[in-house]
Coordinates of C-alpha atoms and ligand atoms in Angstrom, one line a residue:
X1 CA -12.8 27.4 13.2
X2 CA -13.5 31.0 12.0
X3 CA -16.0 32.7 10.6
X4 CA -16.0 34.1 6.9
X5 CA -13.9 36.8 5.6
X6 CA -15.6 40.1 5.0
X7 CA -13.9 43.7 4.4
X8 CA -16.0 45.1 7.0
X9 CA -14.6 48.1 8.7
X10 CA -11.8 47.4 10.8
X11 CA -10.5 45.0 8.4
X12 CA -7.4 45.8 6.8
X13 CA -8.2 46.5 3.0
X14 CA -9.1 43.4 1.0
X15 CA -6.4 41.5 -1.4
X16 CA -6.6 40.7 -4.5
X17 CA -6.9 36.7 -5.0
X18 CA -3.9 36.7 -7.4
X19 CA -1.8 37.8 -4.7
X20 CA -3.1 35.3 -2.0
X21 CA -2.2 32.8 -4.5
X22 CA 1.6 34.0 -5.1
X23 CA 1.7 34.3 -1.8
X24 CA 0.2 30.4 -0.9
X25 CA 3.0 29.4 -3.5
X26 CA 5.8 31.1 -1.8
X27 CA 4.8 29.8 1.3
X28 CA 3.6 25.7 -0.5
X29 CA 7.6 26.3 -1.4
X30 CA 9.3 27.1 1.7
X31 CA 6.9 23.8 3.3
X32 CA 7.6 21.1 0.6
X33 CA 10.8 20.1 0.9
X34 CA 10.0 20.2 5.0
X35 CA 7.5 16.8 4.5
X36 CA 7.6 14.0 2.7
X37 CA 5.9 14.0 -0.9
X38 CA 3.5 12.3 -0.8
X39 CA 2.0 14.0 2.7
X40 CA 2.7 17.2 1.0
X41 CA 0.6 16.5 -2.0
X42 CA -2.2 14.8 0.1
X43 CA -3.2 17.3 2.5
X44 CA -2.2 20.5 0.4
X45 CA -4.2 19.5 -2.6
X46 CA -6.7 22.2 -3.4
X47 CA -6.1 24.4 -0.4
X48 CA -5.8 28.3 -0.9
X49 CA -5.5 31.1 0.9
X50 CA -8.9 32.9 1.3
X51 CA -8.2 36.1 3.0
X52 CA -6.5 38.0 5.4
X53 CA -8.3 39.9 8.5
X54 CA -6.8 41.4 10.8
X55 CA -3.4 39.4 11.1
X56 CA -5.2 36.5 10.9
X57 CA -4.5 34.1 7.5
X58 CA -7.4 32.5 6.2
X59 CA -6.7 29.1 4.7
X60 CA -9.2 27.0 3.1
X61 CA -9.3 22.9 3.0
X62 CA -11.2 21.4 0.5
X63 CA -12.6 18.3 3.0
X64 CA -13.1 18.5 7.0
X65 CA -11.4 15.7 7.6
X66 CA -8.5 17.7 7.0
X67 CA -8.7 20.3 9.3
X68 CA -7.5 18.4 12.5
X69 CA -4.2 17.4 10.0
X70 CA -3.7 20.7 9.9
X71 CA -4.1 22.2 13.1
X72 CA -2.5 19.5 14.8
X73 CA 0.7 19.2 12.3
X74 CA 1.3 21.9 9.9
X75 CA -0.7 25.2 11.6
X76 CA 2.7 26.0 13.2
X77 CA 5.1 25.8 10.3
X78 CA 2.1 27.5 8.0
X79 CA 2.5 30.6 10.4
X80 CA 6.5 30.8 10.9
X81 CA 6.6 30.5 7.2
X82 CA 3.6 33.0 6.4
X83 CA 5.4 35.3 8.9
X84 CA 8.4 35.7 6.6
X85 CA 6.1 36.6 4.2
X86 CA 4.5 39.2 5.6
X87 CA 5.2 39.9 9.0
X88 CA 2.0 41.0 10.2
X89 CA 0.3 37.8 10.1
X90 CA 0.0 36.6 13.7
X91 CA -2.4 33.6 13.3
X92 CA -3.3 30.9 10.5
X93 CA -7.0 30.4 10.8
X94 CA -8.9 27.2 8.5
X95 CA -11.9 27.2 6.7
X96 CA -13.8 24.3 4.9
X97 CA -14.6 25.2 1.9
X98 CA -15.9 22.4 -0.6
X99 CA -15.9 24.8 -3.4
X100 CA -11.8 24.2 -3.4
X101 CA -12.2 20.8 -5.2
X102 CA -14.7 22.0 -8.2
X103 CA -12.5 24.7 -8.7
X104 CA -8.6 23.9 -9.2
X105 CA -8.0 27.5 -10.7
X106 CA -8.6 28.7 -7.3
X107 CA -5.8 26.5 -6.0
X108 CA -2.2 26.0 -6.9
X109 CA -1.3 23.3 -9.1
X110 CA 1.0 21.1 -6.9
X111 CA 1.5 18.9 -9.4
X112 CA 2.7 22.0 -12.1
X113 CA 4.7 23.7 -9.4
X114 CA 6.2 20.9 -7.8
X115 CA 6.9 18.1 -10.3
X116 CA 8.2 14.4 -9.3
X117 CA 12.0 14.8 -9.1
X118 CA 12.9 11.3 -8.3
X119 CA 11.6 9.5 -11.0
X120 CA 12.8 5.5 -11.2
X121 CA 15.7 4.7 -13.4
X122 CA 14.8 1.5 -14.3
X123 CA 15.6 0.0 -17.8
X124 CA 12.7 0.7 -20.0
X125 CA 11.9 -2.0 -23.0
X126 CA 13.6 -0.7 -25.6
X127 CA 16.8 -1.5 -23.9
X128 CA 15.7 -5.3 -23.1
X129 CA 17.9 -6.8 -25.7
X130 CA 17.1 -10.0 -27.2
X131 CA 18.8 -12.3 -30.2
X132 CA 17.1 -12.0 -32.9
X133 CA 13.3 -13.3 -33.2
X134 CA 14.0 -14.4 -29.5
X135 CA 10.8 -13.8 -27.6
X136 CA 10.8 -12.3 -24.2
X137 CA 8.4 -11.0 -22.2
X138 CA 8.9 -7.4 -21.2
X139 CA 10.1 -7.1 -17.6
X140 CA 8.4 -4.6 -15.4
X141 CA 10.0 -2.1 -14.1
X142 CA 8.3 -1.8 -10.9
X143 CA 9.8 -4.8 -9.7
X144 CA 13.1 -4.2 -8.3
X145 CA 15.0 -5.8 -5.6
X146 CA 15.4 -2.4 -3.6
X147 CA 11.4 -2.0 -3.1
X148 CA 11.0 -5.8 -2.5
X149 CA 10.4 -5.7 1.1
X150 CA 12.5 -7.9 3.5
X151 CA 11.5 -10.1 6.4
X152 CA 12.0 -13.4 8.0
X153 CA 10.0 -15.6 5.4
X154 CA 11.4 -14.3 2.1
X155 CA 14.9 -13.3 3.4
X156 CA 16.7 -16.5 1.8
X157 CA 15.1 -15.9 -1.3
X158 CA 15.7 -11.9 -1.3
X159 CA 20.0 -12.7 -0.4
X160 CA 20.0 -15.1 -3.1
X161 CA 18.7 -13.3 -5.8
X162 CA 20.8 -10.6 -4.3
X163 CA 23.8 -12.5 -5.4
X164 CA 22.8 -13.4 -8.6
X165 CA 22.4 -10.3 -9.8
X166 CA 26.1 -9.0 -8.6
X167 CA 27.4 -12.4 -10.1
X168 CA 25.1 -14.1 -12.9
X169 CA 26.4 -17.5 -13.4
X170 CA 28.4 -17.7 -10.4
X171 CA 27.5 -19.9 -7.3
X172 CA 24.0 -19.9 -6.9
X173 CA 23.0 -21.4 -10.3
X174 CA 20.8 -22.4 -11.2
X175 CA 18.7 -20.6 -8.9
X176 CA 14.9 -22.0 -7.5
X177 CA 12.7 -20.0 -5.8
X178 CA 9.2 -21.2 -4.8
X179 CA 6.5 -21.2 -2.4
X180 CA 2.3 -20.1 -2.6
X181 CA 0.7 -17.7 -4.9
X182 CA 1.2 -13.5 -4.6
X183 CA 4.1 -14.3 -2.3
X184 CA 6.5 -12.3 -4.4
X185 CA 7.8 -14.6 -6.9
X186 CA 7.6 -12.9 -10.1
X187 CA 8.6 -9.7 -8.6
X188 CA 12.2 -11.0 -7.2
X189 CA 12.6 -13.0 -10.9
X190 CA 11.7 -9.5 -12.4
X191 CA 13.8 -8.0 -10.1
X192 CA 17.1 -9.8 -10.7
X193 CA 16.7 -9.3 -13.9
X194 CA 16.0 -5.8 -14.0
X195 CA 19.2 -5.5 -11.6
X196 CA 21.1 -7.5 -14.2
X197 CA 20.1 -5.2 -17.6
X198 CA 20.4 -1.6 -15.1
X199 CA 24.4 -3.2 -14.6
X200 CA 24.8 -4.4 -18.0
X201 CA 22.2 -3.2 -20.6
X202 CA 24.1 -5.7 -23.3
X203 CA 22.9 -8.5 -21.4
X204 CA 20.3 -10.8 -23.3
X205 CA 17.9 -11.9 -20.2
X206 CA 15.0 -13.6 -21.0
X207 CA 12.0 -13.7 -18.9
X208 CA 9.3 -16.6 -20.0
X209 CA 6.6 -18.4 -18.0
X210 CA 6.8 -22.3 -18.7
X211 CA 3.3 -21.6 -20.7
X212 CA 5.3 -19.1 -22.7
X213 CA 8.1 -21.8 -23.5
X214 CA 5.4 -24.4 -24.9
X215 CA 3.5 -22.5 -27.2
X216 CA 6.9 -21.4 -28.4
X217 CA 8.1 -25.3 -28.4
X218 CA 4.7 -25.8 -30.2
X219 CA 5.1 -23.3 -32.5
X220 CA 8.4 -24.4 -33.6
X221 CA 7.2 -28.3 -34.6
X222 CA 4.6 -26.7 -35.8
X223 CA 6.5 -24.7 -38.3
X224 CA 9.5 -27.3 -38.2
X225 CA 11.9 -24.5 -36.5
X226 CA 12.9 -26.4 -33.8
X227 CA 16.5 -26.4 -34.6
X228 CA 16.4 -22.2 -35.1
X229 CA 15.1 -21.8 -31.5
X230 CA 17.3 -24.1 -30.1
X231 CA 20.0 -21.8 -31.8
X232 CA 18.6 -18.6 -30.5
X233 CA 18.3 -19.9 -26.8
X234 CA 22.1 -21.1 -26.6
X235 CA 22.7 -17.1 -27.3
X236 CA 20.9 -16.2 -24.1
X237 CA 22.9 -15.1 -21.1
X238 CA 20.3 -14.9 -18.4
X239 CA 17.2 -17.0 -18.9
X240 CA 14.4 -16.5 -16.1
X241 CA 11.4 -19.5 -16.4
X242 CA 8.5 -18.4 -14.3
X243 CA 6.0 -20.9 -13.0
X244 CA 7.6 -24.1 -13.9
X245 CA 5.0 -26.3 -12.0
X246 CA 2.9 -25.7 -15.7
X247 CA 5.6 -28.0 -17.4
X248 CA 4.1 -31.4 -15.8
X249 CA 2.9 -34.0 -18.0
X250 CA 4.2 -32.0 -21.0
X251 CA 6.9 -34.3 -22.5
X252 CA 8.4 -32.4 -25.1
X253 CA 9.0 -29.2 -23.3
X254 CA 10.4 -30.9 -20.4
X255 CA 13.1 -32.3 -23.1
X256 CA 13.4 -29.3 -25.1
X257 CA 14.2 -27.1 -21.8
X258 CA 16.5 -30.0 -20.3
X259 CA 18.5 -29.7 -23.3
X260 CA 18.1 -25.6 -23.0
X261 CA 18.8 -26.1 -19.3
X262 CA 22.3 -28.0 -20.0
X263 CA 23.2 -25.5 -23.1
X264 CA 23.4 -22.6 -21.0
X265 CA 24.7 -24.0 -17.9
X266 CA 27.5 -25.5 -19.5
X267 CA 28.3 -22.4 -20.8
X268 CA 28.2 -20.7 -17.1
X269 CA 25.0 -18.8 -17.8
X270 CA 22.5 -17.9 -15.0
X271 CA 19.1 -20.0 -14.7
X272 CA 16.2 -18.8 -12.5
X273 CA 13.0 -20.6 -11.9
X274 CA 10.3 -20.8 -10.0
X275 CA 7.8 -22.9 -8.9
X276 CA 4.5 -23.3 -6.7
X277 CA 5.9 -26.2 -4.9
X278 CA 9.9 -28.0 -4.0
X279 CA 11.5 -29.2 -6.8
X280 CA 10.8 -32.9 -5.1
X281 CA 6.9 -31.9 -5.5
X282 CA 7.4 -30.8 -8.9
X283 CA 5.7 -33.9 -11.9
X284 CA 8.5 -33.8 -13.9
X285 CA 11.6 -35.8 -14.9
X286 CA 13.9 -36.9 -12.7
X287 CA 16.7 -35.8 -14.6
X288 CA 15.5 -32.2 -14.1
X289 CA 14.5 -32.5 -10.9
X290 CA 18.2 -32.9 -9.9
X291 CA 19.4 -30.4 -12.0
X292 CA 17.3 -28.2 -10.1
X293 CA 18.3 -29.9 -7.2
X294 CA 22.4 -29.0 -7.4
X295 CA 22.3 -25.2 -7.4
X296 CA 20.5 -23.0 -5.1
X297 CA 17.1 -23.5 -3.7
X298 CA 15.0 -20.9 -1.8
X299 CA 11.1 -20.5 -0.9
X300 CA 9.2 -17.3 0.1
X301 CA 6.1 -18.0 2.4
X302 CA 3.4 -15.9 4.1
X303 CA 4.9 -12.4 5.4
X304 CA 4.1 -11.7 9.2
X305 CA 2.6 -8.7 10.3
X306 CA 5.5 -6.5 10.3
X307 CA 6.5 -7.4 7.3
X308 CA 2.7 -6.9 6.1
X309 CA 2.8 -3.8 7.4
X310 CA 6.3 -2.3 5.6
X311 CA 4.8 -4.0 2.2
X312 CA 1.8 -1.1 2.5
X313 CA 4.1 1.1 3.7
X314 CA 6.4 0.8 0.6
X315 CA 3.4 0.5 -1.4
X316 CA 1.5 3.4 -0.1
X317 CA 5.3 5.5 -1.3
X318 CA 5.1 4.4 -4.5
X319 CA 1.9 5.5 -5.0
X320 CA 2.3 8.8 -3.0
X321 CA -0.7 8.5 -0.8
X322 CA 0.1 9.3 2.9
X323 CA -2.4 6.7 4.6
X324 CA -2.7 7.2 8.3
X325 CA -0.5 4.7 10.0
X326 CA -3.5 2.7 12.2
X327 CA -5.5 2.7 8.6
X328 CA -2.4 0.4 7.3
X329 CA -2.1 -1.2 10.4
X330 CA -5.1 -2.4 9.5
X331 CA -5.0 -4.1 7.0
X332 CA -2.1 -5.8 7.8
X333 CA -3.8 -7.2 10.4
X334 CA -7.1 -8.4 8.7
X335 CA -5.7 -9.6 5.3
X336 CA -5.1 -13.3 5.8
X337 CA -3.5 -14.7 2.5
X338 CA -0.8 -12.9 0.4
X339 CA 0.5 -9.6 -0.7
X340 CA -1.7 -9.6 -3.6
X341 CA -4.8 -9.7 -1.5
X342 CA -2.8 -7.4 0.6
X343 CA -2.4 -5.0 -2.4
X344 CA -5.5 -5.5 -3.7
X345 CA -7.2 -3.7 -0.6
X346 CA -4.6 -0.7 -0.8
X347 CA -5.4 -0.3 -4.8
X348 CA -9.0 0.1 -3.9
X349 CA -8.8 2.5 -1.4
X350 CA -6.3 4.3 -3.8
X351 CA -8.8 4.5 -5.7
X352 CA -11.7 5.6 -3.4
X353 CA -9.2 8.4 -2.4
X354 CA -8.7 9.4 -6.0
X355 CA -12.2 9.4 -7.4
X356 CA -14.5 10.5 -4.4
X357 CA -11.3 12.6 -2.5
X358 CA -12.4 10.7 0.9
X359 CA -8.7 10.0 2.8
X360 CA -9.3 6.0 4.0
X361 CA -10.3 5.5 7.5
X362 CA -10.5 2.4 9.2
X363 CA -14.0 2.3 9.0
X364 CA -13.8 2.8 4.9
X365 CA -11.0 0.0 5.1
X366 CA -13.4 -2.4 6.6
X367 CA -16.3 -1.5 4.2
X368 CA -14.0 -2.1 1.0
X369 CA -13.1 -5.8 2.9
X370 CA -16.4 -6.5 3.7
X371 CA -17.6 -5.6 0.1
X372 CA -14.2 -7.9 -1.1
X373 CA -15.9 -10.3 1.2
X374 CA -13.2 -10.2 3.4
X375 CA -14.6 -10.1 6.7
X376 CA -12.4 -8.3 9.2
X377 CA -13.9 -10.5 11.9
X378 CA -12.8 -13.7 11.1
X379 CA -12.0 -15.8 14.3
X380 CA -8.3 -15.4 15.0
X381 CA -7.7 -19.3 14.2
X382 CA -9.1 -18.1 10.8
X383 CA -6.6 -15.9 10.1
X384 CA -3.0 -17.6 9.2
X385 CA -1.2 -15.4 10.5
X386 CA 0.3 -14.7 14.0
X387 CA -1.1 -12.0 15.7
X388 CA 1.5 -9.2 17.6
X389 CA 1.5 -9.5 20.9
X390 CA -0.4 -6.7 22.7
X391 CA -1.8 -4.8 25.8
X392 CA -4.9 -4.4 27.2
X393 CA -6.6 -1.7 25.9
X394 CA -7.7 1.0 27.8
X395 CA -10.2 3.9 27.9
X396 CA -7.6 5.8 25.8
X397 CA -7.4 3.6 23.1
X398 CA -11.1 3.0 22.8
X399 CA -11.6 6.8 22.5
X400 CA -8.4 7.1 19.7
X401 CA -9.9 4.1 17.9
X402 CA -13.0 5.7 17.7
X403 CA -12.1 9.0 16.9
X404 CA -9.9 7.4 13.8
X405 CA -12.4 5.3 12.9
X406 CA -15.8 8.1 12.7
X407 CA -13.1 10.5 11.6
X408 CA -14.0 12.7 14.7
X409 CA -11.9 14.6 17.5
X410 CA -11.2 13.3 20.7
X411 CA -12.1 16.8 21.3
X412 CA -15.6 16.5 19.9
X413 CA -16.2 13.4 21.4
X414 CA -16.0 14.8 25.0
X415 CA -17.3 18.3 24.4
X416 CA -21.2 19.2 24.2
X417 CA -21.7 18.7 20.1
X418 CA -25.2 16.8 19.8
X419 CA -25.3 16.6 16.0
X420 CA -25.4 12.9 15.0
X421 CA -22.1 12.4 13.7
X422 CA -20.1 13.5 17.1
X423 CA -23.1 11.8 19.0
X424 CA -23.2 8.0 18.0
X425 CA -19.6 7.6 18.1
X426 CA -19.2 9.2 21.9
X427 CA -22.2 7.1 22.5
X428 CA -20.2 3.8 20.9
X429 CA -17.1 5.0 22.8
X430 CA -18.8 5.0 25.8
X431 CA -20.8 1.6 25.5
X432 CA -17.3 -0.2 24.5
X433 CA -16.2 1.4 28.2
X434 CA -18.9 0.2 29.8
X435 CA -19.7 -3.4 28.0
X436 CA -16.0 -4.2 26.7
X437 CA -13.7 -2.6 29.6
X438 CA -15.9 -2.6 32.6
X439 CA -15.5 1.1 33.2
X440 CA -18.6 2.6 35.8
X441 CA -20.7 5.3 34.3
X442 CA -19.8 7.4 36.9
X443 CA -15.8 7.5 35.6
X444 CA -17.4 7.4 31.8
X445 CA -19.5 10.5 32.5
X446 CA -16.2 12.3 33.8
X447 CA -14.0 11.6 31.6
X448 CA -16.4 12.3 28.6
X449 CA -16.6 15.9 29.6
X450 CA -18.3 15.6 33.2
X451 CA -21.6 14.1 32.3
X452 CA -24.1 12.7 34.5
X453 CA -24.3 9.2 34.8
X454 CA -27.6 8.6 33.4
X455 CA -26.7 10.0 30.6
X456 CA -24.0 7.4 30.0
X457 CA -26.5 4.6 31.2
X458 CA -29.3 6.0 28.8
X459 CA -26.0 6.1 25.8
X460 CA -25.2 2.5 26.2
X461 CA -28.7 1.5 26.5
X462 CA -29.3 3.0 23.1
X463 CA -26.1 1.7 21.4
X464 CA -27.4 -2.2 23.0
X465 CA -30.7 -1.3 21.1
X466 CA -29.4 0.1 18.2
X467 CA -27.0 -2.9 17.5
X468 CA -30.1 -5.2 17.3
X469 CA -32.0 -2.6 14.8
X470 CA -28.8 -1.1 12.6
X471 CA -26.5 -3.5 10.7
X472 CA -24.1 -0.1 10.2
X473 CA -23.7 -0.1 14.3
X474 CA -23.4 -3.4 14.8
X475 CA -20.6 -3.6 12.6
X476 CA -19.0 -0.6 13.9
X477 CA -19.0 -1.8 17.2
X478 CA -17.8 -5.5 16.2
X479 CA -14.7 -3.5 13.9
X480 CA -13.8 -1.3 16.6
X481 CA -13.5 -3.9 19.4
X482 CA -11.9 -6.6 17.2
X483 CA -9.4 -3.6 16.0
X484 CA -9.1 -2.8 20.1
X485 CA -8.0 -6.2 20.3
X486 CA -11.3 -6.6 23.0
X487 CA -13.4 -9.9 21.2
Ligands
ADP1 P1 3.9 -14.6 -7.1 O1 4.6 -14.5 -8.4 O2 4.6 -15.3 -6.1 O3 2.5 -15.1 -7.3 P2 4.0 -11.7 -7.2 O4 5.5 -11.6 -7.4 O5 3.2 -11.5 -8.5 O6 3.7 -13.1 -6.6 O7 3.5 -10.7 -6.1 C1 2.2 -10.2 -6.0 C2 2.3 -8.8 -5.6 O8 2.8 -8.6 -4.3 C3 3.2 -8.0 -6.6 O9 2.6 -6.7 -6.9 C4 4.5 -7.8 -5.7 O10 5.1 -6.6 -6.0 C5 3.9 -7.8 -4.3 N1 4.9 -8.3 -3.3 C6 5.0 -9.6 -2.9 N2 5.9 -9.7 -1.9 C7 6.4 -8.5 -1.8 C8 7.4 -8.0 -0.9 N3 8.1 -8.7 0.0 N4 7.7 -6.6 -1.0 C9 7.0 -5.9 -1.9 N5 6.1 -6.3 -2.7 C10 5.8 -7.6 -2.6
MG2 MG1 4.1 -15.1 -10.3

């Protein structure tokens, strides 16, 4: 790091602030288009240029956990950039400096000076059009089939809905999708019919949940409309039922839809439902059942890890946040039931990120599972999903995993730095060696910058003690060798 900037003699004569800011935006715009958005916005958030001594650049960082970013990824573009600037800067120095966050004036706005270009174009409600007094609910725009993520278990379903939208009422009608809860359902029947009103706005698609459908039905013998809705459906091109499973044991519904059902498919208009279970599973009439039963039938089920692990990866896009990758591999690993859950975890580290600026770590990840009581330890037969295949770890790995996890440099972790946050998690790193890997303390002590062996025997000792006394360790310990693959 450096020290301070003074104007002390020798210095070359201070700069006004105003200028290290043009200067910062010049540069910020020469760098954007170079990364991808949402890295740009993440780690240049509240930085600023604080001085300029002696050819050397001072930048500040509002947190230290971004300074190895920095060095390690952007310190050479920052200073082939700066250069064209102002040719006498020869070296882009760092500085912490926590007084960055409290005070945005002293930072650019990345958000003013480099708006969102690509913003969705995604039919908004107004131009949902319905009959009149036809109910609907209001599709979401999020959903699309381009950000639904592919893989093996939902690849049917994904094609199928495919062709529906590019031919409504062709071959695959009507269309069934079904399978477990937050498996994607509603997001591909959103999704065709978002496709559906982006190619033809004049479309009338409805989107209803079976609920939906019977407190309308109920409604209308309420109010003795019956025949009116009946009219107003039959005007529907694209009608999307979502949940259908909610229909059992209700009579009347089931024979208002039927007839519905047979209006529109008569007339060569597209049907879409879903359903928890097979249309064989489903407690409804027969007569339905093998209506369902003669167009096309598709289930999504639980994604496997790589498919987990593009879900947070397109999610993590959207929402412009630049996770480290071994922070979403992660998760993808340790969340056992559906893409909700899956989502869930992401929103809440979105959300530690945004309100206490802390950048998720693995170890932050685990506390956020732990508090959804998700334990990330749950025996592998626990877990419902299949594990990818891996190697052995090594010596390497433990000392990656651990500097990712405590945040701290593999640098740190072999040089002399005594102060407690560089010294548990060499100490950890060097008990996992020892206890999980088998390495002698002789090899630990050399290759954690050429320390005795004692010391390594008295390090492990304490971590054996400490995980007895200290919850926090213990846990550390059991997240970094379940993460290493090692229990
Ligand atoms: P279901 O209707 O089957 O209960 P949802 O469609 O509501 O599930 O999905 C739950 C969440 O998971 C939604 O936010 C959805 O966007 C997301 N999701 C599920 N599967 C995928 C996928 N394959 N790609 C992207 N997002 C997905
Ligand atoms: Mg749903």
């Amino acid at each position: 790091m450096t020290s301070s900037v003074s104007s002390s003699a020798g210095a070359t004569a201070p700069t006004r602030a105003d200028d290290f800011t043009a200067l910062w935006l010049s540069i910020l715009k020469e760098v954007e288009p170079k990364l991808q958005r949402g890295e740009f916005i993440t780690w240049f958030r509240n930085t600023a240029i604080l001085g300029k001594e002696e050819g050397k650049l001072v930048i500040g960082l509002p947190l230290p956990m971004a300074l190895d970013r920095h060095i390690e990824k952007f310190q050479s573009l920052i200073l082939s950039t700066a250069k064209t600037f102002d040719e006498t800067i020869m070296q882009i120095v760092y500085k912490v400096d926590g007084g960055l966050k409290d005070h945005p004036e002293r930072s650019v706005d990345l958000l003013e000076h480099f708006p969102d270009q690509k913003k969705r174009k995604l039919p908004n409600k107004q131009e949902v059009r319905m009959a009149e007094g036809l109910t609907s609910k209001i599709l979401n725009p999020r959903y699309s089939l381009e950000n639904f993520v592919v893989g093996t278990k939902n690849r049917l379903a994904h094609a199928a809905c495919s062709a529906v939208a590019t031919a409504p009422g062709g071959k695959y009608n009507p269309l069934f999708i079904y399978g477990g809860v937050g498996l994607g359902k509603t997001h591909l029947l959103q999704g065709v019919g978002n496709a559906i009103l982006q190619k033809n706005p004049r479309a009338t698609v409805v989107y209803t949940t079976s609920e939906d459908f019977t407190n309308q039905v109920v409604e209308a013998i309420r109010t003795q409309k019956m025949e009116q809705v009946r009219k107003k459906y039959r005007q529907v091109d694209v009608l999307i039922v979502d949940d259908i499973q909610f229909f059992a044991s209700k009579e009347r519904c089931q024979e208002e839809f039927f007839h519905t059902f047979n209006t529109l498919y008569e007339g060569s208009k597209q049907l879409i439902i879903s359903s928890d279970r097979p249309p064989e599973d489903l407690h409804l009439e027969d007569r339905l059942i093998s209506r369902f039963e003669k167009g096309m039938i598709a289930d999504v089920s639980e994604p496997d890890y790589e498919t987990r692990l593009a879900i947070l990866q397109e999610k993590s896009n959207e929402y412009e946040l630049f996770f480290d990758l071994s922070v979403l591999q992660f998760i993808a690993e340790h969340t056992t039931k559906n893409v909700r859950e899956l989502e869930g975890i992401l929103m809440q580290a979105v959300a530690q990120y945004e309100l206490e600026q802390r950048m998720p770590t693995i170890r932050s990840i685990a506390e956020i599972m732990s508090k959804l009581n998700k334990d990330p330890h749950v025996p592998e037969e626990h877990v419902g999903f299949e594990k990818p295949e891996r190697k052995k770890a090594t010596l390497q790995d433990v000392m990656e995993a651990v500097s990712t996890y405590f945040s701290v440099s593999i640098d740190d972790l072999v040089g002399t730095s005594r102060v407690s946050e560089v010294l548990v998690p060499r100490q950890i790193a060097m008990f996992i060696g020892k206890q999980y890997l088998g390495v002698s303390f002789v090899r630990l002590g050399e290759t954690f910058g050429n320390r005795d062996h004692t010391t390594v025997m008295n390090a492990c000792k304490k971590i054996e003690r400490k995980m007895q006394s200290d919850h926090n360790v213990l846990r550390e310990v059991q997240t970094l060798t379940s993460e290493l693959g090692l229990r």
